[in-house]
Amino acid sequence: MFLLVLDEFYLPVIVTLLAILLLLCIQGGLGRRELPPGPRVWIPIIGNAMELAEEDIRKPLRRLRKQYGNVYRLYLGTRLSVVICGYNAFKEAFIKRGDEFSHRPSMFVTDMISQNKGIVSSTGDLWKEHRKFALITLRNFGMGKSALEERIHKEVSLLMSSIDEQNQQPFDPSAIVHTSTFNVIAALAFGGHFNYDDSRFLKMLAAMNENMRNLGSSSAVNFFPFLRHLPGDLFKMKRTLHNVDFVEEYINEVIDKHMEEYDENKVEDFVSAYIKEMKVQKEHNRATTFTREQLCKIVGDFFVAGTETTAVTILWSMLYLTCKPNVQDQMFSEIRNSVGFDRLPSVQDKRDLVYTEAFIMEILRHAQVGFLSLPHSVPYDVIFKGYTIPKDTIILPDLDSVLSDPDVWGDPEVFRPERFISKEGALLNPEEFISFFAGRRNCLGESLARMELLLFVSGLVQRFQLLPPEGMTMCVEEYDGQFGLNHKPKPFKIRAVPRSIS
Ligand code: HEM
């Protein structure tokens, strides 16, 4: 009788319960054992947010690496994330297995902003096609070559005039440096140029800067989905989308004008080259991913990825040069000896400006404009270093773990441009120098950025001696500490005294 009841009633219940238990074990227990190690989650809705709650997020990340190794797991809210540290793991994931590790994860706010279009946030064939097109087109317009030099020189001269107007009084260089790098991108993207006091331009710059600043709070909505249902705009998500619309409205006007005035014999900027490609694809009746919407997002990507990063690197350079007069003197004597004063330093001088180039690389390594790269993902479950990384996990490449690894650099905390110069005096380019990332998703604008950095930094040092405000001494550490998407210096003021050529 008992067995009969067990058979007819309890057995299915027991089997169902066992199945649920097994499922829970696989999802929560056994499955997790295959995931990389990581700190325990006490409150699932928060994940490991408390472990990361420090202004300089590199500090907790360094501690976690020490505790869990080069591949560890974190929960950002409810989202599983895997941090990849150290050059070996970096190389294996993003270079050797770049096809798998070059995807982007889907994230609520980022998806709303980008709609998975453009280059930075797109993935798969759309990304491959457009990345290739953008690289070839920018190269044709002289990215990294001397054809673009004239445009950059124009911006260097404008920056210098603006610094001259400060009459050797202390000034904050941030706004004018941002204007300069934005103008280089505007020239390349649509042949544009903005005056330093153009009100629409200033509003666009302010909108982009505000979005960079708000990224921390608005991206919280990516990880804590319940926040998106709160009334008001506490996490600045609506504000962020409003700013994106404002900038895209301008880009769309530029595209309209280019379309109206299109002349196939006068393709001199990225927007015209893209319109040409759209026409070619249409003529051949191809099912195409080249659309006007995609063009708007790519120009937006160039604005965001190409303005702030380069501007902040120039600002760090100005701060380090002011704080380290010996370094500034050494760079000045190199420029004086190999370029002189009759003309601006040029790309052709690159092989003679070894110390200047090494200085720029050391700024990128030591100041770490980008200490954590953009989130990557995998398109399907992968096994990496013996661990399972499930599809759509957020993968965070920890650039700081490579750029400040004592096993690679010996004394990473010391600012020493000489580490990039061989005994024979040649510029070294170690593979661990990954400030521009490496592999399939490496920085699309690296050649342009390196060209801008060389021309702006060497031009400034040739023309001015950068000094602290009178009666003050300055040190880099005092101004360290603004962490958002980029790592930038706190606002600072310096004096620029024209050099006497004699
Ligand atoms: C000092 C200046 C710069 C630094 C340090 C820098 C750094 C980086 C890094 C680390 C990435 C890789 C992100 C990832 O993990 O996916 C990246 C991607 C990118 N960068 Fe730059 N960048 C700089 C300047 C520029 C400039 C001037 C442009 C202008 C065109 C640019 C355009 C891009 C684009 C479009 C991507 C996305 C590439 C892709 O997803 O395929 N960057 N950059």
XYZ file of C-alpha atoms and ligand atoms in Angstrom:
545
model
C 0.000 0.000 0.000
C 2.764 2.410 1.047
C 4.723 1.648 -2.096
C 1.631 2.187 -4.177
C 1.100 5.690 -2.708
C 4.814 6.471 -3.255
C 4.514 5.292 -6.817
C 1.385 7.155 -7.703
C 1.724 10.355 -5.802
C 5.090 10.987 -4.129
C 7.359 9.559 -6.769
C 6.615 12.198 -9.438
C 6.898 14.907 -6.774
C 10.258 13.534 -5.575
C 11.544 13.205 -9.138
C 10.464 16.793 -9.913
C 12.107 18.106 -6.735
C 15.305 16.207 -7.522
C 15.313 17.643 -11.044
C 14.886 21.191 -9.689
C 17.654 20.574 -7.157
C 19.950 19.277 -9.879
C 19.193 22.325 -12.028
C 19.926 24.646 -9.127
C 23.172 22.730 -8.474
C 24.220 23.084 -12.093
C 23.338 26.780 -12.258
C 24.382 27.864 -8.823
C 26.844 25.285 -7.561
C 28.489 22.906 -9.974
C 28.262 25.398 -12.872
C 29.824 28.099 -10.779
C 32.706 25.833 -9.822
C 33.767 25.921 -13.477
C 33.649 29.711 -13.533
C 36.856 31.563 -12.688
C 37.353 32.123 -8.953
C 36.183 35.342 -7.378
C 34.853 37.024 -4.258
C 31.654 35.703 -2.729
C 28.381 37.507 -3.343
C 26.442 38.205 -0.144
C 23.618 40.304 -1.559
C 22.842 39.089 -5.110
C 21.231 42.332 -6.256
C 24.426 44.293 -5.473
C 26.934 41.644 -6.528
C 30.533 42.603 -5.692
C 29.878 46.361 -5.853
C 31.136 46.834 -2.288
C 34.522 45.267 -3.110
C 35.004 47.854 -5.866
C 33.773 50.915 -4.006
C 36.978 52.976 -4.084
C 37.707 56.149 -5.999
C 40.831 54.676 -7.624
C 39.300 51.429 -8.837
C 42.787 50.124 -9.761
C 43.448 49.516 -6.045
C 40.661 46.944 -5.423
C 41.366 45.378 -8.826
C 45.042 44.913 -7.882
C 44.007 43.316 -4.569
C 41.567 40.965 -6.309
C 44.236 39.907 -8.822
C 46.609 39.086 -5.945
C 43.920 37.003 -4.272
C 42.333 35.227 -7.257
C 44.933 35.264 -10.035
C 44.965 36.512 -13.612
C 41.430 35.440 -14.512
C 38.785 36.103 -11.903
C 35.076 36.598 -11.715
C 33.056 39.492 -10.358
C 29.353 40.194 -10.247
C 28.576 43.744 -11.306
C 25.093 43.860 -9.868
C 23.564 40.721 -11.294
C 25.873 40.569 -14.332
C 28.637 38.003 -14.417
C 31.937 39.659 -15.368
C 35.404 38.225 -15.851
C 38.531 40.328 -15.405
C 41.589 39.392 -17.504
C 44.930 40.449 -16.015
C 48.613 40.202 -16.921
C 50.124 40.073 -20.393
C 50.000 36.287 -20.895
C 46.265 36.011 -20.293
C 45.699 39.244 -22.253
C 47.634 37.903 -25.242
C 45.908 34.548 -25.194
C 42.409 36.054 -25.006
C 42.574 39.164 -27.168
C 45.343 38.330 -29.657
C 45.503 34.541 -30.075
C 41.755 34.040 -29.560
C 40.752 37.481 -30.806
C 37.905 36.126 -32.944
C 36.136 34.875 -29.840
C 37.051 37.659 -27.418
C 36.296 40.673 -29.649
C 32.533 40.696 -29.176
C 30.729 43.336 -27.171
C 28.281 42.387 -24.414
C 24.713 43.623 -24.547
C 24.203 46.277 -21.858
C 21.017 48.256 -21.317
C 22.286 51.862 -21.405
C 25.068 51.299 -23.951
C 22.606 49.520 -26.266
C 20.119 52.393 -25.936
C 22.813 54.906 -26.870
C 24.482 52.985 -29.685
C 21.681 50.692 -30.877
C 24.576 48.303 -31.565
C 25.662 50.489 -34.480
C 28.842 52.420 -35.223
C 32.193 50.744 -34.604
C 32.903 50.932 -30.874
C 29.691 49.173 -29.800
C 28.892 47.015 -32.809
C 29.865 43.405 -33.174
C 29.983 40.633 -35.812
C 29.930 41.318 -39.564
C 28.632 44.880 -39.246
C 31.610 45.762 -37.059
C 34.154 43.926 -39.257
C 32.939 45.617 -42.452
C 32.870 49.095 -40.984
C 36.111 48.815 -39.060
C 37.883 47.780 -42.268
C 36.278 50.601 -44.256
C 37.104 53.196 -41.571
C 40.735 52.081 -41.304
C 41.301 52.206 -45.066
C 39.507 55.550 -45.442
C 41.307 57.249 -42.556
C 44.618 55.946 -43.892
C 43.791 57.352 -47.337
C 43.180 60.734 -45.743
C 46.611 60.619 -44.209
C 46.083 59.190 -40.696
C 49.613 58.728 -39.426
C 51.102 60.224 -42.598
C 52.311 63.712 -43.423
C 49.212 64.626 -45.496
C 47.295 65.224 -42.290
C 50.154 67.071 -40.700
C 49.162 70.441 -42.123
C 45.728 70.202 -40.454
C 47.237 69.262 -37.110
C 49.870 72.002 -37.392
C 47.062 74.504 -37.898
C 45.505 73.374 -34.618
C 48.902 73.429 -32.846
C 49.391 77.051 -33.969
C 45.877 78.033 -32.847
C 46.496 76.411 -29.469
C 49.744 78.346 -29.113
C 48.056 81.666 -29.989
C 45.444 80.946 -27.382
C 48.174 80.187 -24.814
C 49.996 83.408 -25.842
C 46.837 85.333 -24.987
C 47.213 84.209 -21.364
C 50.192 86.611 -21.082
C 52.231 84.227 -18.938
C 49.510 84.226 -16.295
C 48.337 80.913 -14.737
C 45.637 79.255 -16.856
C 43.750 75.966 -16.990
C 44.581 74.402 -20.378
C 41.741 71.845 -20.375
C 39.122 73.628 -22.528
C 41.503 74.809 -25.254
C 43.235 71.421 -25.499
C 39.855 69.657 -25.865
C 38.928 72.151 -28.586
C 42.141 71.387 -30.482
C 41.718 67.606 -30.498
C 38.012 67.910 -31.341
C 38.921 70.085 -34.332
C 41.379 67.471 -35.643
C 38.585 64.868 -35.600
C 36.100 67.334 -37.135
C 38.551 68.034 -39.984
C 39.069 64.368 -40.706
C 35.410 63.402 -40.327
C 33.717 66.188 -42.285
C 36.252 68.900 -43.125
C 34.934 70.985 -40.222
C 36.553 73.556 -38.008
C 35.132 75.321 -34.954
C 36.241 78.612 -33.461
C 37.148 78.406 -29.790
C 34.090 80.554 -28.913
C 31.524 78.933 -31.278
C 28.516 78.530 -28.985
C 27.070 75.395 -30.612
C 30.456 73.720 -30.572
C 30.944 74.621 -26.899
C 27.534 73.112 -26.105
C 28.454 69.899 -27.948
C 31.749 69.660 -26.120
C 29.949 70.264 -22.809
C 27.388 67.540 -23.674
C 30.135 65.008 -24.454
C 32.091 65.909 -21.319
C 28.941 65.636 -19.205
C 28.280 62.168 -20.614
C 31.837 61.085 -19.818
C 31.389 62.369 -16.260
C 27.959 60.744 -15.870
C 29.028 57.437 -17.326
C 29.699 56.002 -13.863
C 26.182 56.742 -12.606
C 24.286 56.045 -15.839
C 26.120 52.768 -16.427
C 24.979 51.635 -12.961
C 21.653 51.047 -14.737
C 23.462 48.445 -16.897
C 24.174 46.349 -13.845
C 21.258 47.071 -11.526
C 18.218 46.668 -13.805
C 15.711 47.697 -11.099
C 17.159 51.247 -11.175
C 15.682 51.918 -14.602
C 12.173 51.802 -13.103
C 12.832 54.538 -10.540
C 11.045 57.832 -11.229
C 13.065 60.956 -12.116
C 16.579 60.821 -13.488
C 18.716 60.053 -10.463
C 21.174 58.038 -12.552
C 21.340 60.616 -15.373
C 20.234 58.122 -17.998
C 17.693 60.466 -19.579
C 20.193 63.298 -19.479
C 22.803 61.095 -21.188
C 20.387 60.166 -23.996
C 19.379 63.828 -24.383
C 23.074 64.770 -24.818
C 23.560 62.011 -27.407
C 20.526 63.317 -29.357
C 21.921 66.848 -29.223
C 25.295 65.809 -30.730
C 23.658 63.510 -33.305
C 21.353 66.332 -34.428
C 24.460 68.271 -35.422
C 26.082 65.265 -37.132
C 22.881 64.670 -39.110
C 22.888 68.281 -40.322
C 26.483 67.784 -41.492
C 25.496 64.577 -43.320
C 22.495 66.338 -44.991
C 24.778 69.101 -46.247
C 27.343 66.622 -47.533
C 24.609 64.696 -49.336
C 23.248 67.854 -50.971
C 26.668 69.035 -52.089
C 28.102 65.602 -52.912
C 30.618 65.651 -55.769
C 32.264 62.331 -56.568
C 35.410 64.139 -57.697
C 35.738 65.896 -54.361
C 35.824 63.201 -51.734
C 38.021 64.791 -49.091
C 36.655 63.652 -45.752
C 35.213 60.567 -44.066
C 31.539 61.548 -44.500
C 31.945 62.059 -48.286
C 33.864 58.780 -48.606
C 31.060 56.983 -46.787
C 28.364 58.571 -48.985
C 30.355 57.408 -52.010
C 30.445 53.856 -50.632
C 26.679 53.940 -49.963
C 26.088 54.969 -53.594
C 28.406 52.266 -54.947
C 26.683 49.593 -52.881
C 23.240 50.832 -53.966
C 24.250 50.851 -57.640
C 25.319 47.235 -57.342
C 22.076 46.394 -55.570
C 23.950 44.823 -52.699
C 22.219 44.030 -49.431
C 24.255 46.577 -47.544
C 25.074 47.535 -43.980
C 26.244 50.972 -45.171
C 23.425 53.213 -44.023
C 23.057 56.838 -43.083
C 22.253 55.892 -39.498
C 25.440 53.835 -39.310
C 27.423 56.832 -40.653
C 25.987 59.091 -37.931
C 27.005 56.604 -35.219
C 30.551 56.232 -36.607
C 31.130 60.004 -36.629
C 29.801 60.032 -33.056
C 32.297 57.261 -32.208
C 35.158 59.312 -33.645
C 34.071 62.324 -31.543
C 33.855 60.333 -28.327
C 36.764 57.901 -28.798
C 39.111 60.410 -30.434
C 38.667 63.730 -28.610
C 38.809 63.130 -24.875
C 41.474 60.369 -24.885
C 43.950 62.461 -26.868
C 43.128 65.702 -25.014
C 43.594 64.044 -21.622
C 46.952 62.563 -22.713
C 48.128 66.053 -23.776
C 46.945 67.456 -20.422
C 48.829 64.753 -18.502
C 51.896 65.574 -20.622
C 51.644 69.274 -19.736
C 51.262 68.436 -16.043
C 54.227 66.002 -15.941
C 56.430 68.432 -17.902
C 55.588 71.233 -15.449
C 56.189 69.009 -12.416
C 59.397 67.443 -13.787
C 61.584 70.286 -15.082
C 64.521 67.926 -15.808
C 62.367 65.914 -18.183
C 61.156 69.104 -19.848
C 64.754 70.374 -20.244
C 65.856 67.100 -21.817
C 62.967 67.157 -24.286
C 63.622 70.806 -25.114
C 67.294 70.190 -25.868
C 66.386 67.259 -28.155
C 63.925 69.481 -30.057
C 66.394 72.405 -30.198
C 69.157 70.165 -31.559
C 67.151 68.222 -34.109
C 64.436 70.656 -35.214
C 65.600 74.134 -34.226
C 63.167 77.058 -34.099
C 62.437 77.924 -37.740
C 59.557 75.520 -38.128
C 57.253 73.313 -36.098
C 58.425 69.750 -35.331
C 57.049 67.355 -37.948
C 56.391 63.639 -38.408
C 59.607 63.489 -40.452
C 61.533 64.380 -37.271
C 60.133 61.350 -35.458
C 63.292 59.276 -35.740
C 65.341 62.115 -34.163
C 62.820 62.840 -31.414
C 63.427 59.576 -29.592
C 63.233 61.036 -26.086
C 60.027 62.935 -26.919
C 58.428 59.759 -28.300
C 59.601 57.777 -25.266
C 58.147 60.486 -23.002
C 54.739 60.171 -24.714
C 54.781 56.374 -24.359
C 55.734 56.674 -20.703
C 52.855 59.146 -20.145
C 50.456 56.638 -21.699
C 51.888 53.840 -19.540
C 52.304 55.721 -16.262
C 49.312 58.112 -16.270
C 47.084 55.403 -17.804
C 44.384 57.414 -19.547
C 42.585 54.102 -20.022
C 43.378 51.713 -17.173
C 40.453 49.397 -17.896
C 39.597 48.857 -21.539
C 36.072 48.781 -22.906
C 33.954 45.719 -22.067
C 34.418 42.747 -24.392
C 32.432 39.527 -24.575
C 32.263 36.091 -26.196
C 29.583 34.987 -28.713
C 29.232 31.523 -27.164
C 30.418 29.686 -24.038
C 34.215 29.309 -24.116
C 36.754 27.502 -21.983
C 39.620 29.806 -21.029
C 42.528 28.751 -18.810
C 40.385 25.796 -17.680
C 37.400 27.949 -16.712
C 34.041 28.375 -18.402
C 33.192 31.859 -19.614
C 29.500 31.834 -20.592
C 28.162 33.648 -23.662
C 27.559 37.401 -23.158
C 29.671 37.581 -19.975
C 31.162 41.050 -19.535
C 34.921 40.627 -20.043
C 37.059 43.422 -18.655
C 40.625 43.733 -19.986
C 42.608 45.124 -17.030
C 45.210 47.253 -18.852
C 46.639 48.521 -15.551
C 47.600 44.963 -14.612
C 49.937 44.892 -17.646
C 51.066 48.526 -17.754
C 52.091 48.504 -14.100
C 53.274 44.910 -13.790
C 56.634 44.820 -11.934
C 57.552 41.575 -13.760
C 57.396 43.476 -17.046
C 58.706 46.947 -16.159
C 60.828 46.381 -13.030
C 59.962 49.721 -11.433
C 56.500 50.510 -12.865
C 55.707 53.201 -10.306
C 58.704 55.304 -11.421
C 58.188 57.732 -14.318
C 61.129 56.947 -16.587
C 60.879 57.640 -20.372
C 64.315 55.992 -20.771
C 62.673 52.560 -20.329
C 61.500 52.923 -23.940
C 65.008 53.696 -25.274
C 67.563 50.981 -26.071
C 71.266 51.184 -25.098
C 71.942 52.146 -28.716
C 69.505 55.063 -28.446
C 66.692 53.556 -30.515
C 63.015 53.718 -29.559
C 61.724 50.423 -28.128
C 58.177 49.179 -28.649
C 57.632 46.344 -26.148
C 54.597 44.162 -26.855
C 53.398 44.778 -23.293
C 52.854 48.452 -24.152
C 49.098 48.036 -24.640
C 47.777 51.553 -23.993
C 46.070 51.346 -27.394
C 45.000 47.751 -26.743
C 46.142 45.010 -29.164
C 44.498 42.442 -31.407
C 41.247 42.761 -33.381
C 39.781 45.580 -31.287
C 42.943 47.643 -31.023
C 42.519 51.401 -31.197
C 41.375 52.375 -34.668
C 42.868 55.846 -34.228
C 46.274 54.868 -32.804
C 48.339 56.322 -35.691
C 46.323 59.532 -35.622
C 46.604 59.803 -31.833
C 50.379 59.181 -31.844
C 50.812 61.763 -34.585
C 48.735 64.349 -32.683
C 50.581 63.668 -29.431
C 53.984 64.092 -31.066
C 53.059 67.319 -32.867
C 51.190 68.959 -29.956
C 53.627 68.020 -27.174
C 56.846 68.772 -29.097
C 55.325 71.991 -30.524
C 54.412 73.217 -27.036
C 57.847 72.475 -25.568
C 59.605 74.082 -28.538
C 57.662 77.308 -28.021
C 57.022 77.564 -24.263
C 58.593 76.763 -20.968
C 55.802 75.290 -18.848
C 55.994 76.412 -15.214
C 53.877 76.281 -12.028
C 52.149 79.519 -10.972
C 54.688 81.904 -9.439
C 55.776 80.920 -5.924
C 54.239 77.438 -6.199
C 55.730 73.994 -6.596
C 53.599 71.302 -8.209
C 53.775 67.534 -8.134
C 51.837 65.056 -10.243
C 50.404 63.148 -7.254
C 48.561 66.275 -6.087
C 46.507 66.325 -9.284
C 45.996 62.604 -9.706
C 42.597 61.139 -9.204
C 39.670 61.684 -11.562
C 38.429 58.254 -12.541
C 35.613 57.888 -15.048
C 35.791 56.146 -18.376
C 39.210 57.799 -18.624
C 41.717 58.603 -15.919
C 42.320 62.341 -15.994
C 44.150 64.879 -13.870
C 42.203 67.116 -11.503
C 41.915 70.684 -12.860
C 45.290 72.435 -12.720
C 46.760 75.805 -13.678
C 50.194 76.419 -15.166
C 52.123 79.296 -16.744
C 53.529 79.160 -20.270
C 56.523 81.433 -20.789
C 57.661 81.904 -24.414
C 61.227 80.606 -24.828
C 63.870 83.085 -25.821
C 65.385 81.671 -29.003
C 68.844 83.082 -28.322
C 45.706 58.802 -26.582
C 44.685 58.540 -27.355
C 43.934 57.227 -27.426
C 43.975 56.139 -26.591
C 44.823 55.937 -25.332
C 43.045 55.164 -27.129
C 42.825 53.908 -26.593
C 41.947 52.976 -27.111
C 41.746 51.653 -26.593
C 42.459 51.077 -25.367
C 40.809 51.028 -27.361
C 40.357 49.593 -27.273
C 39.035 49.417 -26.542
C 38.625 47.980 -26.486
O 39.077 47.266 -25.574
O 37.839 47.558 -27.313
C 40.408 51.976 -28.383
C 39.454 51.727 -29.350
C 39.056 52.655 -30.299
N 39.617 53.888 -30.539
Fe 41.097 54.730 -29.482
N 42.457 55.683 -28.251
C 42.985 56.939 -28.483
C 42.682 57.785 -29.536
C 41.786 57.539 -30.549
C 41.527 58.406 -31.658
C 42.240 59.741 -31.960
C 40.533 57.849 -32.400
C 39.970 58.457 -33.644
C 39.523 57.906 -34.672
C 40.167 56.585 -31.740
C 39.187 55.701 -32.164
C 38.939 54.469 -31.594
C 37.875 53.585 -32.042
C 36.880 53.861 -33.173
C 37.963 52.442 -31.236
C 37.057 51.216 -31.281
C 37.705 50.128 -32.099
C 36.824 48.896 -32.217
O 35.966 48.670 -31.366
O 37.035 48.155 -33.175
N 40.965 56.430 -30.626
N 41.131 53.146 -28.220
